[in-house]
CSV table of C-alpha atoms and ligand atoms in Angstrom, one decimal:
chain,number,residue,atom,x,y,z
Y,1,MET,CA,-12.7,12.1,76.3
Y,2,ASN,CA,-11.0,13.7,79.0
Y,3,VAL,CA,-7.3,14.8,78.7
Y,4,PRO,CA,-5.8,16.2,82.1
Y,5,PHE,CA,-3.6,19.7,82.0
Y,6,VAL,CA,-0.3,17.5,83.1
Y,7,SER,CA,0.0,13.9,83.8
Y,8,PHE,CA,3.2,12.0,85.5
Y,9,ARG,CA,1.5,8.4,85.2
Y,10,PRO,CA,2.7,8.2,81.9
Y,11,MET,CA,6.8,8.9,82.9
Y,12,GLU,CA,5.9,7.0,86.4
Y,13,LYS,CA,4.7,3.9,84.3
Y,14,GLU,CA,8.6,3.8,82.0
Y,15,LEU,CA,11.0,4.6,85.3
Y,16,ASP,CA,8.3,2.8,87.9
Y,17,THR,CA,11.7,-0.4,88.4
Y,18,ASP,CA,14.6,2.8,88.3
Y,19,LEU,CA,12.4,4.5,91.0
Y,20,ARG,CA,11.9,2.4,93.3
Y,21,ALA,CA,15.7,1.3,93.5
Y,22,ALA,CA,16.2,4.7,94.0
Y,23,PHE,CA,14.0,4.9,96.9
Y,24,GLU,CA,15.8,1.9,97.5
Y,25,ARG,CA,18.9,2.7,97.4
Y,26,VAL,CA,18.3,6.0,99.5
Y,27,TYR,CA,15.8,3.9,102.3
Y,28,ASN,CA,18.8,1.3,102.4
Y,29,ALA,CA,21.7,3.4,103.0
Y,30,SER,CA,19.7,4.9,105.7
Y,31,TRP,CA,21.5,8.9,105.2
Y,32,TYR,CA,19.3,11.8,104.4
Y,33,ILE,CA,20.5,14.9,103.2
Y,34,GLU,CA,23.8,15.4,101.8
Y,35,GLY,CA,25.9,13.0,100.4
Y,36,LYS,CA,26.5,10.1,97.6
Y,37,GLU,CA,23.3,10.5,96.3
Y,38,ASP,CA,23.0,14.5,96.0
Y,39,GLU,CA,26.8,14.8,94.8
Y,40,ALA,CA,25.9,12.2,92.7
Y,41,PHE,CA,23.4,13.8,90.5
Y,42,GLU,CA,25.1,17.4,90.4
Y,43,GLU,CA,27.8,16.3,89.7
Y,44,ALA,CA,25.1,14.7,86.4
Y,45,PHE,CA,23.1,18.3,85.8
Y,46,ALA,CA,26.1,20.6,85.7
Y,47,ARG,CA,27.0,18.5,83.2
Y,48,PHE,CA,24.0,18.9,81.5
Y,49,CYS,CA,23.8,22.4,82.4
Y,50,ASP,CA,27.4,22.4,80.6
Y,51,SER,CA,28.8,24.4,83.3
Y,52,SER,CA,31.3,23.2,86.0
Y,53,CYS,CA,29.4,23.7,89.8
Y,54,CYS,CA,26.2,22.4,90.3
Y,55,VAL,CA,24.8,23.5,93.7
Y,56,GLY,CA,21.4,21.4,94.7
Y,57,VAL,CA,18.9,23.6,97.4
Y,58,GLY,CA,15.4,23.7,98.4
Y,59,ASN,CA,13.4,24.8,94.9
Y,60,GLY,CA,13.6,26.7,92.4
Y,61,LEU,CA,12.8,30.5,94.0
Y,62,ASP,CA,15.8,29.7,96.9
Y,63,ALA,CA,17.6,28.5,93.5
Y,64,LEU,CA,17.7,32.4,92.4
Y,65,MET,CA,17.6,33.8,95.6
Y,66,LEU,CA,20.6,32.5,96.7
Y,67,ALA,CA,22.6,33.2,93.8
Y,68,LEU,CA,21.4,36.9,93.8
Y,69,LYS,CA,22.6,36.7,97.8
Y,70,ALA,CA,25.9,35.0,96.9
Y,71,LEU,CA,26.6,37.5,93.8
Y,72,GLY,CA,26.0,40.9,96.6
Y,73,ILE,CA,22.6,42.1,95.9
Y,74,GLY,CA,20.3,43.4,98.1
Y,75,SER,CA,18.8,46.0,100.2
Y,76,GLY,CA,19.4,49.5,98.0
Y,77,ASP,CA,19.8,46.9,94.4
Y,78,GLU,CA,17.7,46.9,91.3
Y,79,VAL,CA,17.4,43.8,89.3
Y,80,ILE,CA,15.7,43.5,85.8
Y,81,VAL,CA,12.9,41.5,85.8
Y,82,PRO,CA,10.4,40.0,82.7
Y,83,SER,CA,7.2,42.1,83.3
Y,84,ASN,CA,5.6,38.3,82.6
Y,85,THR,CA,7.3,36.0,84.4
Y,86,TYR,CA,6.2,33.3,87.8
Y,87,ILE,CA,6.1,35.9,90.4
Y,88,ALA,CA,9.4,33.2,92.3
Y,89,THR,CA,11.0,35.5,90.5
Y,90,ALA,CA,10.9,39.3,91.5
Y,91,LEU,CA,9.8,37.5,94.9
Y,92,ALA,CA,13.0,35.5,95.0
Y,93,VAL,CA,14.2,39.6,94.7
Y,94,THR,CA,12.7,40.9,96.9
Y,95,TYR,CA,13.4,38.0,99.4
Y,96,VAL,CA,16.9,39.5,99.5
Y,97,GLY,CA,15.9,43.1,99.4
Y,98,ALA,CA,16.6,44.1,96.7
Y,99,VAL,CA,13.6,46.2,93.4
Y,100,PRO,CA,12.6,44.5,91.4
Y,101,VAL,CA,12.4,46.9,87.4
Y,102,PHE,CA,9.7,45.3,85.3
Y,103,VAL,CA,10.4,44.7,81.9
Y,104,GLU,CA,8.2,44.5,79.1
Y,105,PRO,CA,8.3,41.5,76.7
Y,106,ASP,CA,8.2,40.3,73.5
Y,107,ILE,CA,4.6,39.6,72.7
Y,108,ARG,CA,5.1,37.4,70.2
Y,109,THR,CA,8.0,35.5,72.6
Y,110,TYR,CA,6.7,36.7,75.4
Y,111,ASN,CA,10.4,36.7,77.1
Y,112,ILE,CA,12.2,40.5,78.1
Y,113,ASP,CA,12.2,42.2,74.9
Y,114,PRO,CA,16.3,43.5,74.7
Y,115,THR,CA,15.6,45.8,73.1
Y,116,LYS,CA,13.5,47.6,76.7
Y,117,ILE,CA,16.0,46.5,78.9
Y,118,GLU,CA,18.2,49.7,78.5
Y,119,GLU,CA,16.3,52.2,79.1
Y,120,LYS,CA,15.6,50.5,82.9
Y,121,ILE,CA,19.3,50.4,83.7
Y,122,THR,CA,19.8,53.4,86.8
Y,123,GLU,CA,23.2,53.4,89.0
Y,124,ARG,CA,22.2,50.6,91.2
Y,125,THR,CA,20.9,48.3,89.1
Y,126,LYS,CA,23.1,44.7,89.5
Y,127,ALA,CA,21.2,42.4,87.6
Y,128,ILE,CA,18.8,41.2,84.3
Y,129,MET,CA,17.5,38.6,85.4
Y,130,PRO,CA,16.2,36.5,82.0
Y,131,VAL,CA,13.6,34.0,82.2
Y,132,HIS,CA,13.5,31.2,79.9
Y,133,LEU,CA,9.2,31.3,80.2
Y,134,TYR,CA,7.7,28.5,78.8
Y,135,GLY,CA,10.7,26.8,77.6
Y,136,GLN,CA,11.7,29.3,75.0
Y,137,PRO,CA,14.9,30.5,75.6
Y,138,CYS,CA,15.8,34.0,75.8
Y,139,ASP,CA,17.3,36.0,72.8
Y,140,MET,CA,20.7,36.2,74.9
Y,141,ASP,CA,23.6,37.8,72.8
Y,142,PRO,CA,22.2,41.4,73.8
Y,143,ILE,CA,21.3,40.0,76.8
Y,144,MET,CA,24.2,39.0,77.4
Y,145,GLU,CA,26.0,42.5,76.0
Y,146,ILE,CA,24.0,45.1,77.7
Y,147,ALA,CA,25.5,42.8,80.8
Y,148,ARG,CA,28.4,43.1,79.6
Y,149,LYS,CA,28.4,47.0,78.3
Y,150,TYR,CA,26.8,48.3,82.2
Y,151,GLY,CA,28.8,45.9,84.2
Y,152,LEU,CA,25.8,43.7,85.3
Y,153,PHE,CA,26.0,40.5,86.6
Y,154,VAL,CA,23.2,37.3,84.9
Y,155,VAL,CA,21.3,35.4,86.9
Y,156,GLU,CA,19.4,33.5,85.1
Y,157,ASP,CA,15.6,31.6,85.7
Y,158,CYS,CA,16.4,28.5,84.2
Y,159,ALA,CA,13.0,26.6,86.3
Y,160,GLN,CA,10.5,25.8,82.9
Y,161,ALA,CA,13.8,24.6,80.2
Y,162,HIS,CA,15.1,22.9,81.3
Y,163,GLY,CA,17.7,21.4,77.8
Y,164,ALA,CA,16.8,24.1,75.8
Y,165,THR,CA,18.6,26.0,73.5
Y,166,TYR,CA,20.3,29.0,72.6
Y,167,LYS,CA,22.1,28.6,69.2
Y,168,GLY,CA,23.2,25.4,70.4
Y,169,LYS,CA,24.5,26.0,73.3
Y,170,VAL,CA,21.7,25.3,76.8
Y,171,ILE,CA,21.1,27.8,78.6
Y,172,GLY,CA,21.8,28.3,82.7
Y,173,SER,CA,25.2,28.5,80.7
Y,174,PHE,CA,25.2,31.7,80.0
Y,175,GLY,CA,24.8,34.4,82.8
Y,176,ASP,CA,27.4,35.0,85.6
Y,177,ALA,CA,24.5,31.9,87.9
Y,178,ALA,CA,21.3,30.2,87.2
Y,179,GLY,CA,17.6,28.6,89.0
Y,180,PHE,CA,16.5,25.5,87.7
Y,181,SER,CA,13.0,24.2,89.6
Y,182,PHE,CA,13.1,20.2,90.2
Y,183,TYR,CA,9.1,21.0,91.2
Y,184,PRO,CA,7.2,16.9,89.8
Y,185,GLY,CA,5.5,19.7,87.3
Y,186,LYS,CA,8.6,21.0,85.3
Y,187,ASN,CA,10.3,19.5,81.9
Y,188,LEU,CA,13.2,18.0,85.0
Y,189,GLY,CA,10.3,16.7,88.2
Y,190,ALA,CA,11.4,15.2,91.1
Y,191,LEU,CA,8.7,14.1,93.5
Y,192,GLY,CA,8.5,17.1,95.7
Y,193,ASP,CA,9.8,19.9,96.3
Y,194,ALA,CA,13.9,20.6,95.0
Y,195,GLY,CA,16.0,23.2,92.2
Y,196,ALA,CA,20.2,24.1,91.7
Y,197,THR,CA,21.4,26.8,91.6
Y,198,VAL,CA,23.9,26.2,88.5
Y,199,THR,CA,27.2,28.3,87.6
Y,200,ASN,CA,30.2,28.3,86.3
Y,201,ASN,CA,31.8,30.4,88.8
Y,202,LYS,CA,33.4,28.0,91.5
Y,203,GLU,CA,33.6,30.2,94.7
Y,204,LEU,CA,29.7,31.8,93.9
Y,205,ALA,CA,28.6,27.7,94.3
Y,206,ASP,CA,30.6,27.3,97.4
Y,207,LYS,CA,29.1,30.5,98.8
Y,208,VAL,CA,25.8,29.7,97.6
Y,209,ARG,CA,26.4,25.9,99.0
Y,210,ALA,CA,26.8,27.6,102.4
Y,211,LEU,CA,23.7,30.0,102.4
Y,212,GLY,CA,22.2,27.5,101.8
Y,213,ASN,CA,23.4,25.9,104.6
Y,214,TYR,CA,22.7,28.0,107.3
Y,215,GLY,CA,25.5,30.1,106.7
Y,216,SER,CA,28.1,27.2,107.2
Y,217,ASP,CA,31.5,26.5,105.8
Y,218,TYR,CA,31.9,23.4,107.5
Y,219,LYS,CA,29.8,22.5,111.2
Y,220,TYR,CA,28.8,24.9,114.0
Y,221,HIS,CA,31.5,27.2,112.2
Y,222,HIS,CA,28.5,30.0,109.9
Y,223,ILE,CA,30.0,32.9,108.2
Y,224,TYR,CA,27.3,33.9,107.1
Y,225,GLN,CA,22.8,34.4,108.3
Y,226,GLY,CA,22.2,31.8,106.7
Y,227,ASN,CA,18.8,29.3,105.1
Y,228,ASN,CA,18.1,25.6,105.6
Y,229,SER,CA,18.1,24.9,101.3
Y,230,ARG,CA,19.3,21.6,100.9
Y,231,LEU,CA,18.8,19.4,98.5
Y,232,ASP,CA,17.6,15.7,100.1
Y,233,GLU,CA,19.0,12.7,99.5
Y,234,MET,CA,16.4,11.1,98.1
Y,235,GLN,CA,14.9,14.0,95.6
Y,236,ALA,CA,18.7,13.8,94.5
Y,237,ALA,CA,18.5,9.7,93.4
Y,238,PHE,CA,15.2,9.8,92.1
Y,239,LEU,CA,16.2,13.6,90.1
Y,240,ALA,CA,19.1,11.7,88.7
Y,241,ALA,CA,17.3,8.8,87.6
Y,242,LYS,CA,15.1,10.9,85.7
Y,243,LEU,CA,17.8,13.1,84.0
Y,244,PRO,CA,18.9,10.8,81.8
Y,245,HIS,CA,16.0,10.3,80.3
Y,246,LEU,CA,14.9,14.2,79.9
Y,247,GLY,CA,16.8,13.9,76.8
Y,248,ARG,CA,13.9,12.3,75.6
Y,249,MET,CA,11.1,13.9,77.1
Y,250,ASN,CA,11.7,16.8,76.3
Y,251,GLU,CA,12.3,15.2,72.5
Y,252,GLU,CA,8.4,14.3,72.8
Y,253,ARG,CA,6.7,17.3,74.1
Y,254,ARG,CA,8.6,19.2,70.8
Y,255,ARG,CA,7.1,16.5,68.6
Y,256,ILE,CA,4.1,17.5,70.1
Y,257,ALA,CA,4.0,20.3,69.4
Y,258,LYS,CA,4.6,21.0,66.7
Y,259,ARG,CA,2.0,18.7,66.0
Y,260,TYR,CA,-0.5,21.3,67.5
Y,261,LEU,CA,1.3,24.1,65.2
Y,262,GLU,CA,0.9,21.8,62.1
Y,263,GLY,CA,-2.8,21.0,63.5
Y,264,ILE,CA,-4.1,23.5,64.8
Y,265,ASN,CA,-5.6,26.1,62.6
Y,266,ASN,CA,-8.5,28.5,64.7
Y,267,PRO,CA,-7.9,31.9,63.0
Y,268,CYS,CA,-9.3,33.7,66.2
Y,269,ILE,CA,-6.1,32.2,67.8
Y,270,ILE,CA,-2.4,32.8,68.2
Y,271,LEU,CA,-0.9,29.6,67.9
Y,272,PRO,CA,3.4,30.0,70.2
Y,273,TYR,CA,6.2,31.6,67.4
Y,274,VAL,CA,9.8,30.2,68.0
Y,275,PRO,CA,12.9,32.8,66.8
Y,276,ASP,CA,15.0,31.1,65.0
Y,277,TYR,CA,17.8,31.1,67.5
Y,278,ALA,CA,15.6,29.9,70.2
Y,279,VAL,CA,15.1,25.7,70.4
Y,280,PRO,CA,12.6,25.5,72.9
Y,281,VAL,CA,11.7,22.6,75.8
Y,282,TRP,CA,7.4,23.5,76.0
Y,283,HIS,CA,7.1,23.4,78.9
Y,284,ILE,CA,3.9,24.9,78.5
Y,285,PHE,CA,2.6,25.3,75.2
Y,286,ALA,CA,0.3,28.5,75.3
Y,287,VAL,CA,-1.8,29.6,73.3
Y,288,ARG,CA,-3.2,33.6,73.3
Y,289,THR,CA,-7.7,34.6,72.6
Y,290,ASP,CA,-9.0,37.4,73.0
Y,291,ARG,CA,-12.2,34.8,73.9
Y,292,ARG,CA,-9.5,32.9,77.2
Y,293,ASP,CA,-11.8,32.0,78.5
Y,294,GLU,CA,-14.7,31.5,76.8
Y,295,LEU,CA,-12.4,29.2,75.0
Y,296,ALA,CA,-11.1,27.0,78.2
Y,297,GLY,CA,-14.9,26.8,79.6
Y,298,TYR,CA,-15.2,25.2,75.7
Y,299,LEU,CA,-12.7,23.1,76.2
Y,300,ALA,CA,-13.7,22.3,79.7
Y,301,GLU,CA,-17.0,21.7,79.1
Y,302,LYS,CA,-15.0,19.1,76.1
Y,303,GLY,CA,-12.6,16.7,79.2
Y,304,ILE,CA,-9.6,18.8,77.9
Y,305,SER,CA,-7.9,20.5,81.2
Y,306,THR,CA,-6.4,23.7,80.0
Y,307,ASN,CA,-4.1,26.1,82.3
Y,308,LYS,CA,-3.4,30.6,82.4
Y,309,HIS,CA,-0.5,31.6,83.1
Y,310,TYR,CA,-0.8,33.5,85.2
Y,311,PRO,CA,-4.2,35.0,85.4
Y,312,ILE,CA,-2.8,38.3,87.4
Y,313,PRO,CA,1.1,40.1,86.4
Y,314,MET,CA,3.0,40.9,89.0
Y,315,HIS,CA,3.2,44.3,89.3
Y,316,LEU,CA,-0.8,44.6,89.5
Y,317,GLN,CA,-0.2,41.3,92.9
Y,318,ASP,CA,-1.6,42.8,97.2
Y,319,CYS,CA,2.7,41.8,97.6
Y,320,TYR,CA,4.0,43.8,95.1
Y,321,LYS,CA,1.2,47.3,96.2
Y,322,GLU,CA,4.0,49.2,97.0
Y,323,LEU,CA,6.2,49.2,94.1
Y,324,ASN,CA,3.5,51.5,92.7
Y,325,ILE,CA,2.8,50.3,89.7
Y,326,PRO,CA,-0.3,51.3,88.3
Y,327,ARG,CA,-2.5,49.2,86.0
Y,328,GLY,CA,-2.2,50.0,81.9
Y,329,ALA,CA,1.4,50.8,82.5
Y,330,LEU,CA,3.3,47.4,81.5
Y,331,PRO,CA,0.8,46.8,78.8
Y,332,ILE,CA,1.9,43.8,77.3
Y,333,ALA,CA,2.2,41.7,80.1
Y,334,GLU,CA,-1.6,42.1,80.9
Y,335,GLU,CA,-2.0,42.4,77.8
Y,336,ILE,CA,-0.4,38.5,77.6
Y,337,SER,CA,-2.5,38.0,81.2
Y,338,ALA,CA,-5.3,38.2,80.0
Y,339,THR,CA,-5.4,35.9,76.4
Y,340,GLU,CA,-3.4,33.7,78.1
Y,341,LEU,CA,-4.2,29.8,76.7
Y,342,SER,CA,-1.4,26.7,77.8
Y,343,LEU,CA,-2.9,23.5,76.3
Y,344,PRO,CA,-1.6,20.1,77.4
Y,345,MET,CA,1.0,19.4,77.3
Y,346,PHE,CA,3.1,16.4,78.7
Y,347,TYR,CA,5.5,13.9,78.1
Y,348,GLY,CA,2.9,10.5,77.7
Y,349,MET,CA,-0.3,12.6,75.8
Y,350,THR,CA,-1.7,9.3,73.6
Y,351,GLU,CA,-1.8,9.8,70.0
Y,352,GLU,CA,-5.8,10.3,70.1
Y,353,GLN,CA,-5.3,12.9,73.0
Y,354,ILE,CA,-3.2,15.0,70.6
Y,355,ASP,CA,-5.9,15.2,68.0
Y,356,TYR,CA,-8.8,15.7,70.5
Y,357,VAL,CA,-7.1,18.7,71.2
Y,358,ILE,CA,-6.7,19.9,67.5
Y,359,GLU,CA,-10.8,18.5,67.1
Y,360,CYS,CA,-11.8,20.9,69.4
Y,361,VAL,CA,-9.2,23.8,69.2
Y,362,ASN,CA,-10.1,23.3,65.5
Y,363,ALA,CA,-13.9,24.1,65.7
Y,364,PHE,CA,-14.6,26.2,68.9
Y,365,GLY,CA,-16.6,29.3,67.4
Y,366,ALA,CA,-17.3,28.0,64.8
Y,367,GLY,CA,-20.9,29.1,65.4
Y,368,LYS,CA,-19.9,32.1,66.7
Y,369,GLU,CA,-17.8,32.2,63.2
Y,370,ASP,CA,-20.2,32.2,60.8
Y,371,ASN,CA,-22.5,34.6,62.0
Y,372,MET,CA,-19.9,37.0,62.4
Y,373,ASN,CA,-19.6,36.4,58.3
Y,374,SER,CA,-23.7,37.3,58.4
Y,375,GLU,CA,-23.2,40.2,59.9
Y,376,LYS,CA,-25.2,38.9,61.6
Y,377,TYR,CA,-24.1,38.0,66.1
Y,378,ASP,CA,-25.7,38.7,68.9
Y,379,SER,CA,-22.7,39.1,71.2
Y,380,ILE,CA,-18.4,38.9,71.0
Y,381,PHE,CA,-16.3,38.6,73.8
Y,382,MET,CA,-14.0,41.2,74.7
Y,383,SER,CA,-11.4,41.8,77.4
Y,384,VAL,CA,-11.7,45.3,79.6
Y,385,PHE,CA,-10.6,46.8,82.5
Y,386,ASP,CA,-12.8,48.4,84.9
Y,387,VAL,CA,-15.8,49.0,82.9
Y,388,GLU,CA,-17.6,51.0,84.4
Y,389,LYS,CA,-21.7,50.5,82.8
Y,390,ASP,CA,-22.0,54.3,82.3
Y,391,VAL,CA,-19.3,54.6,80.7
Y,392,LEU,CA,-20.7,52.4,77.6
Y,393,GLY,CA,-24.7,54.2,78.2
Y,394,ASP,CA,-27.7,52.4,77.6
Y,395,ASP,CA,-27.2,51.4,74.2
Y,396,PHE,CA,-25.4,48.5,75.6
Y,397,THR,CA,-26.1,45.6,78.2
Y,398,PHE,CA,-22.9,44.4,79.5
Y,399,LYS,CA,-23.2,40.0,81.1
Y,400,ALA,CA,-20.6,39.5,83.3
Y,401,VAL,CA,-18.6,35.9,81.7
Y,402,ASP,CA,-15.5,36.1,84.8
Y,403,LYS,CA,-13.7,38.3,87.2
Y,404,TRP,CA,-10.3,37.8,88.8
Y,405,ASP,CA,-9.2,40.6,91.1
Y,406,SER,CA,-10.6,44.4,89.3
Y,407,PHE,CA,-10.6,42.0,85.4
Y,408,LEU,CA,-13.7,42.0,84.0
Y,409,HIS,CA,-14.8,40.4,81.4
Y,410,LEU,CA,-17.8,41.1,79.7
Y,411,THR,CA,-19.5,40.3,77.0
Y,412,LEU,CA,-21.0,43.3,74.9
Y,413,ILE,CA,-24.1,43.6,73.7
Y,414,SER,CA,-25.6,46.2,71.1
Y,415,GLU,CA,-29.3,46.4,71.4
Y,416,LEU,CA,-30.7,48.1,67.9
Y,417,GLU,CA,-34.2,47.3,66.6
Y,418,ASP,CA,-34.7,44.2,66.2
Y,419,GLY,CA,-33.6,42.3,69.1
Y,420,PHE,CA,-29.8,42.4,68.7
Y,421,ASP,CA,-26.9,43.7,66.0
Y,422,VAL,CA,-23.9,44.2,65.4
Y,423,LEU,CA,-21.4,45.9,67.1
Y,424,PHE,CA,-17.6,45.1,65.9
Y,425,ASP,CA,-17.6,44.8,62.6
Y,426,SER,CA,-15.6,41.2,61.3
Y,427,GLU,CA,-12.7,43.0,60.8
Y,428,ASP,CA,-12.0,44.6,64.0
Y,429,ILE,CA,-12.7,41.4,66.0
Y,430,LEU,CA,-9.4,40.0,63.5
Y,431,ASN,CA,-7.6,42.8,65.2
Y,432,PHE,CA,-8.9,42.7,68.0
Y,433,GLY,CA,-5.6,42.0,70.6
Y,434,GLY,CA,-6.9,43.3,74.6
Y,435,TYR,CA,-6.7,45.9,76.9
Y,436,SER,CA,-4.6,48.5,74.2
Y,437,ASN,CA,-6.9,47.9,70.8
Y,438,GLY,CA,-10.5,47.4,73.0
Y,439,LYS,CA,-9.8,50.7,73.3
Y,440,LYS,CA,-9.1,51.7,70.1
Y,441,ILE,CA,-12.2,50.1,69.0
Y,442,LEU,CA,-14.9,52.3,71.4
Y,443,ALA,CA,-12.7,55.8,70.0
Y,444,LYS,CA,-14.0,54.4,66.7
Y,445,TYR,CA,-17.1,53.6,68.5
Y,446,GLY,CA,-17.3,57.0,69.5
Y,447,VAL,CA,-16.9,55.5,73.4
Y,448,ASP,CA,-14.3,57.6,75.2
Y,449,PHE,CA,-12.9,54.9,77.4
Y,450,GLY,CA,-11.1,56.7,79.7
Y,451,GLU,CA,-7.9,55.9,82.1
L,501,PLP,C1,10.0,31.1,86.1
L,501,PLP,C2,10.0,30.3,87.4
L,501,PLP,N1,11.0,30.6,88.0
L,501,PLP,C3,10.8,29.8,89.1
L,501,PLP,C4,9.4,28.7,90.1
L,501,PLP,C5,9.4,28.5,91.5
L,501,PLP,O1,10.8,27.2,91.6
L,501,PLP,P1,10.1,27.1,92.6
L,501,PLP,O2,8.8,26.2,92.6
L,501,PLP,O3,10.5,25.4,92.5
L,501,PLP,O4,10.7,27.2,94.4
L,501,PLP,C6,8.4,28.5,88.9
L,501,PLP,C7,9.2,27.2,89.5
L,501,PLP,O5,7.1,26.8,89.1
L,501,PLP,C8,9.2,29.1,87.7
L,501,PLP,O6,8.1,29.1,86.7
């Protein structure tokens, strides 16, 4: 059986008539930018977000960037962002000329850890950008409290979490502004690029609208050096056709997530954790395992597509070399990027597909587990950074099984008398959690891993 990572087909089939009608309406009106469709969608989406204003823009990155710009954030300013997110969050900050200051996530929720924010605040800090990653709301109460205490703006990155709630309140309605993406794969996706900034501040909304329209408040009158980033009529009409179904489609994702959470019981896989305050919308179903690439390969062989969100953390991306943040400085983000795997999750997954994913994930590693129990196994997969062969010496042979950037995924094989012998006991394997623990394990075996 083949299970794609995502498929729009079930949704498209169901909404076929509505989407075609939306196309015809715009085409027949022959009006494509700044019109009734945009206005109607903005009104409906603001209501959905329990907010008074929504400004349609070209994409989610612009929604964030224009919000920051409208708040007056720019050169010399610092903005707190989570170290584990899609790069667009940081790009919005650097586009306006400010500096992203990364704060580590909570390893259980993958979202920014509010207890680590205050230590990163300086006199240049202007805003906090919580990201409701993978569809799971951030812990907003302590974030808002810190923002109030230090007089900081809060711009929520809601690109992955349309409709998720925190303590019963919908995300996007907490901060000064929120940025949404309607990239096709999002829970509410257009049939192309689109986005929106949502706020309860009319003045701010007007400024975002002007900034996205060449800085113009009325035709040929330019008060800002703006951009061109507007939600076009066609995408607005498609989004308006899909919005009434979003609640139901999010509910279906919750049902699939529940099936996964109840059905997956493989001991080498860490399932997502949902705090009491959160009702997520499961944009992504993220599991973690130290054998991530092995699991991805295994599932691919079984016809199941997966994804990694995200394989290289932002601070190690070439484009952010100038920030001078060394490898190891943000260990939780690095750990997540080395261990996270996203399972198929989309509206319209069949029961057979859900069952098959659960069955294959549970079957993964069964053979190796037997070997572990018998205390004889030939290889252990682990992620280590920049391992030089000479660090471990001649007792080990190395087999690179995957490589990206300078991360090496290695099979460590200890060569003892008759072929292979046990290198780590099974307790080590179960406790093994990536780079930092890997270092501890190696230290236990007398290997100085170094920095
Ligand atoms: C967390 C996050 N923020 C921002 C964006 C940017 O959205 P867009 O692709 O519409 O520009 C994305 C999109 O993938 C995202 O996942």
